[in-house]
Amino acid sequence: KNLIYIVFFVLMGSACKPGVPSHIIQPDEMALVMHDVHLADAHIQNIYIPDSAVKVASAYYGGIYKKFGIDSALYKKSLDYYMLNPRVMDGIYEKVTAALTKEKAVLVRADSIAYEKERKARLKRMKADSTKRADSLKKVQLVKSKDSLNKALKVKKADSLKKAKAAAKTKLKKRADSLKRLRSVKTKN
C-alpha cells in the first residue's frame, strides 16, 4: 500500500514539472533550426537586390522547414514561446552560438590553410620568375659579350688587315724604290 502511494506521488510530481509543451519545437531541435535560420539570414543580408533576397529567403526558409519537418507557423509559435521563457531561450542560444563559433573556427582554419598554400605558390612563382629573369639577363649578357667579342674580333681583323695592307704597301714601295735605285745605277753605268 505504501508503494502505491510513493508511485502516485512520483507520477504527480513529474506531471507538475514545468517543461516545453509537446506542440512546441523542443529546445535541442529548436537550436538546430535557429542555427540554420541564422546562417540563411546572414546569406540573405549579403544580397543587394531586394526581389532576389525575397526569393532566396523564401527558398532557404522553405528548405529549413522541410529539413526539420515543420512549417513557418510552428516555427513562429515556438519562437514566441521561447521568447516568453528567457532561461530556455538562453540555453538554446548557447547551443546555437557554440555551433556557429565552431563552424567559424573551421572556416578560419581552412581559409588560413588556403591562404598559406596560395602564399607559398606565389613565392614559388616569384622565385621561378626571378630565376627566369636572371637566366634571360645572363643570356642577354652572353649575347652582348659575344656581340662585343665579335665586334672586337672584326675590328682586330680589320686592323690587322689594314696593317697587313700597309705593310704590303710599304714592302712594295721599298721594292719599287730599290728597283728604281737599281735602274738608276744601271743607267748611270
Short mmCIF file of C-alpha atoms in Angstrom, two decimals:
data_model
loop_
_atom_site.label_atom_id
_atom_site.label_comp_id
_atom_site.label_asym_id
_atom_site.label_seq_id
_atom_site.Cartn_x
_atom_site.Cartn_y
_atom_site.Cartn_z
CA LYS A 1 0.00 0.00 0.00
CA ASN A 2 2.86 2.41 0.78
CA LEU A 3 4.45 1.53 -2.55
CA ILE A 4 1.32 2.62 -4.37
CA TYR A 5 1.36 5.97 -2.56
CA ILE A 6 5.04 6.51 -3.40
CA VAL A 7 4.45 5.71 -7.08
CA PHE A 8 1.42 8.00 -7.12
CA PHE A 9 3.39 10.93 -5.63
CA VAL A 10 6.29 10.41 -8.07
CA LEU A 11 3.89 10.43 -11.00
CA MET A 12 2.14 13.54 -9.69
CA GLY A 13 5.50 15.26 -9.13
CA SER A 14 6.68 14.52 -12.63
CA ALA A 15 3.37 15.63 -14.13
CA CYS A 16 3.68 19.01 -12.42
CA LYS A 17 7.24 19.52 -13.63
CA PRO A 18 7.36 22.53 -15.94
CA GLY A 19 8.57 21.64 -19.40
CA VAL A 20 8.21 22.53 -23.02
CA PRO A 21 4.76 21.64 -24.33
CA SER A 22 4.65 18.92 -26.95
CA HIS A 23 3.08 21.23 -29.57
CA ILE A 24 6.25 23.38 -29.47
CA ILE A 25 9.56 22.52 -31.15
CA GLN A 26 11.77 21.00 -28.45
CA PRO A 27 14.84 23.03 -27.35
CA ASP A 28 17.51 20.78 -28.93
CA GLU A 29 15.72 20.75 -32.27
CA MET A 30 14.93 24.47 -31.97
CA ALA A 31 18.67 25.16 -31.56
CA LEU A 32 19.35 23.31 -34.82
CA VAL A 33 16.54 25.15 -36.61
CA MET A 34 17.73 28.54 -35.34
CA HIS A 35 21.30 27.71 -36.36
CA ASP A 36 20.18 27.13 -39.95
CA VAL A 37 17.91 30.21 -39.85
CA HIS A 38 20.80 32.41 -38.71
CA LEU A 39 23.03 31.10 -41.49
CA ALA A 40 20.26 31.76 -44.03
CA ASP A 41 19.73 35.27 -42.62
CA ALA A 42 23.45 36.03 -42.91
CA HIS A 43 23.48 34.94 -46.54
CA ILE A 44 20.32 36.87 -47.38
CA GLN A 45 21.74 40.09 -45.90
CA ASN A 46 24.53 39.96 -48.48
CA ILE A 47 22.08 40.02 -51.40
CA TYR A 48 21.77 43.58 -52.71
CA ILE A 49 18.74 43.15 -54.96
CA PRO A 50 15.57 43.19 -52.81
CA ASP A 51 13.47 41.00 -55.13
CA SER A 52 16.22 38.40 -55.28
CA ALA A 53 16.62 38.49 -51.50
CA VAL A 54 12.92 37.74 -51.02
CA LYS A 55 13.07 34.80 -53.44
CA VAL A 56 16.24 33.40 -51.87
CA ALA A 57 14.85 33.85 -48.34
CA SER A 58 11.68 32.02 -49.26
CA ALA A 59 13.65 29.14 -50.74
CA TYR A 60 16.06 28.94 -47.78
CA TYR A 61 13.36 29.04 -45.13
CA GLY A 62 11.28 26.53 -47.06
CA GLY A 63 14.28 24.20 -47.20
CA ILE A 64 14.90 24.58 -43.46
CA TYR A 65 11.26 23.88 -42.61
CA LYS A 66 11.27 20.83 -44.87
CA LYS A 67 14.55 19.56 -43.37
CA PHE A 68 13.11 19.60 -39.84
CA GLY A 69 9.55 18.62 -40.78
CA ILE A 70 7.98 21.85 -39.54
CA ASP A 71 6.20 24.82 -41.07
CA SER A 72 6.51 28.57 -40.60
CA ALA A 73 3.52 28.73 -38.25
CA LEU A 74 5.02 26.12 -35.88
CA TYR A 75 8.38 27.89 -36.01
CA LYS A 76 6.76 31.26 -35.20
CA LYS A 77 4.69 29.75 -32.38
CA SER A 78 7.76 28.02 -30.92
CA LEU A 79 9.84 31.19 -31.21
CA ASP A 80 7.13 33.17 -29.40
CA TYR A 81 7.02 30.54 -26.65
CA TYR A 82 10.78 30.65 -26.15
CA MET A 83 10.79 34.47 -26.12
CA LEU A 84 8.40 34.28 -23.17
CA ASN A 85 10.76 31.79 -21.45
CA PRO A 86 14.16 33.53 -21.49
CA ARG A 87 16.00 30.89 -19.46
CA VAL A 88 15.19 28.21 -22.02
CA MET A 89 15.93 30.64 -24.87
CA ASP A 90 19.35 31.39 -23.33
CA GLY A 91 20.13 27.66 -23.34
CA ILE A 92 19.09 27.43 -26.98
CA TYR A 93 21.23 30.41 -27.95
CA GLU A 94 24.22 28.98 -26.10
CA LYS A 95 23.96 25.90 -28.33
CA VAL A 96 23.49 27.99 -31.47
CA THR A 97 26.43 30.25 -30.57
CA ALA A 98 28.65 27.26 -29.77
CA ALA A 99 27.82 25.62 -33.13
CA LEU A 100 28.38 28.85 -35.10
CA THR A 101 31.66 29.53 -33.27
CA LYS A 102 32.87 26.01 -34.04
CA GLU A 103 31.97 26.40 -37.72
CA LYS A 104 33.69 29.79 -37.84
CA ALA A 105 36.88 28.29 -36.37
CA VAL A 106 36.82 25.55 -39.01
CA LEU A 107 36.33 28.12 -41.80
CA VAL A 108 39.05 30.41 -40.45
CA ARG A 109 41.44 27.49 -40.25
CA ALA A 110 40.54 26.38 -43.78
CA ASP A 111 40.97 29.95 -45.02
CA SER A 112 44.35 30.28 -43.34
CA ILE A 113 45.50 26.96 -44.82
CA ALA A 114 44.30 28.05 -48.26
CA TYR A 115 45.98 31.44 -47.79
CA GLU A 116 49.25 29.80 -46.79
CA LYS A 117 49.11 27.50 -49.83
CA GLU A 118 48.45 30.49 -52.08
CA ARG A 119 51.29 32.44 -50.45
CA LYS A 120 53.71 29.55 -50.97
CA ALA A 121 52.60 29.18 -54.59
CA ARG A 122 53.05 32.93 -55.12
CA LEU A 123 56.55 32.81 -53.63
CA LYS A 124 57.40 29.82 -55.82
CA ARG A 125 56.17 31.69 -58.92
CA MET A 126 58.16 34.78 -57.92
CA LYS A 127 61.29 32.67 -57.43
CA ALA A 128 60.75 30.97 -60.78
CA ASP A 129 60.18 34.35 -62.43
CA SER A 130 63.31 35.80 -60.86
CA THR A 131 65.27 32.73 -61.97
CA LYS A 132 63.91 33.18 -65.49
CA ARG A 133 64.79 36.87 -65.37
CA ALA A 134 68.28 36.04 -64.15
CA ASP A 135 68.66 33.43 -66.87
CA SER A 136 67.45 35.86 -69.52
CA LEU A 137 69.81 38.52 -68.17
CA LYS A 138 72.67 36.04 -68.41
CA LYS A 139 71.63 35.22 -71.96
CA VAL A 140 71.45 38.91 -72.83
CA GLN A 141 74.85 39.48 -71.26
CA LEU A 142 76.26 36.47 -73.10
CA VAL A 143 74.80 37.72 -76.36
CA LYS A 144 76.15 41.23 -75.70
CA SER A 145 79.55 39.89 -74.74
CA LYS A 146 79.51 37.60 -77.77
CA ASP A 147 78.48 40.52 -79.97
CA SER A 148 81.14 42.77 -78.48
CA LEU A 149 83.70 39.97 -78.85
CA ASN A 150 82.67 39.55 -82.46
CA LYS A 151 82.93 43.32 -82.96
CA ALA A 152 86.31 43.35 -81.29
CA LEU A 153 87.47 40.46 -83.45
CA LYS A 154 86.17 42.21 -86.56
CA VAL A 155 87.89 45.42 -85.53
CA LYS A 156 91.07 43.49 -84.75
CA LYS A 157 90.75 41.65 -88.05
CA ALA A 158 90.17 44.92 -89.84
CA ASP A 159 93.10 46.48 -88.02
CA SER A 160 95.35 43.53 -88.86
CA LEU A 161 94.14 43.68 -92.46
CA LYS A 162 94.92 47.38 -92.57
CA LYS A 163 98.29 46.73 -91.01
CA ALA A 164 98.93 43.90 -93.46
CA LYS A 165 97.91 46.13 -96.37
CA ALA A 166 100.05 48.93 -95.03
CA ALA A 167 102.95 46.53 -94.55
CA ALA A 168 102.43 45.17 -98.05
CA LYS A 169 102.32 48.72 -99.45
CA THR A 170 105.43 49.58 -97.53
CA LYS A 171 107.13 46.44 -98.84
CA LEU A 172 106.01 47.20 -102.36
CA LYS A 173 107.18 50.79 -102.01
CA LYS A 174 110.53 49.62 -100.71
CA ARG A 175 110.84 47.19 -103.63
CA ALA A 176 109.79 49.87 -106.06
CA ASP A 177 112.35 52.23 -104.53
CA SER A 178 115.05 49.60 -104.64
CA LEU A 179 114.14 48.81 -108.27
CA LYS A 180 114.32 52.50 -109.11
CA ARG A 181 117.73 52.71 -107.50
CA LEU A 182 118.92 49.68 -109.40
CA ARG A 183 117.67 51.12 -112.67
CA SER A 184 119.24 54.43 -111.96
CA VAL A 185 122.50 52.71 -111.09
CA LYS A 186 122.34 50.62 -114.31
CA THR A 187 121.54 53.62 -116.43
CA LYS A 188 124.44 55.52 -114.93
CA ASN A 189 126.79 52.73 -115.66
#
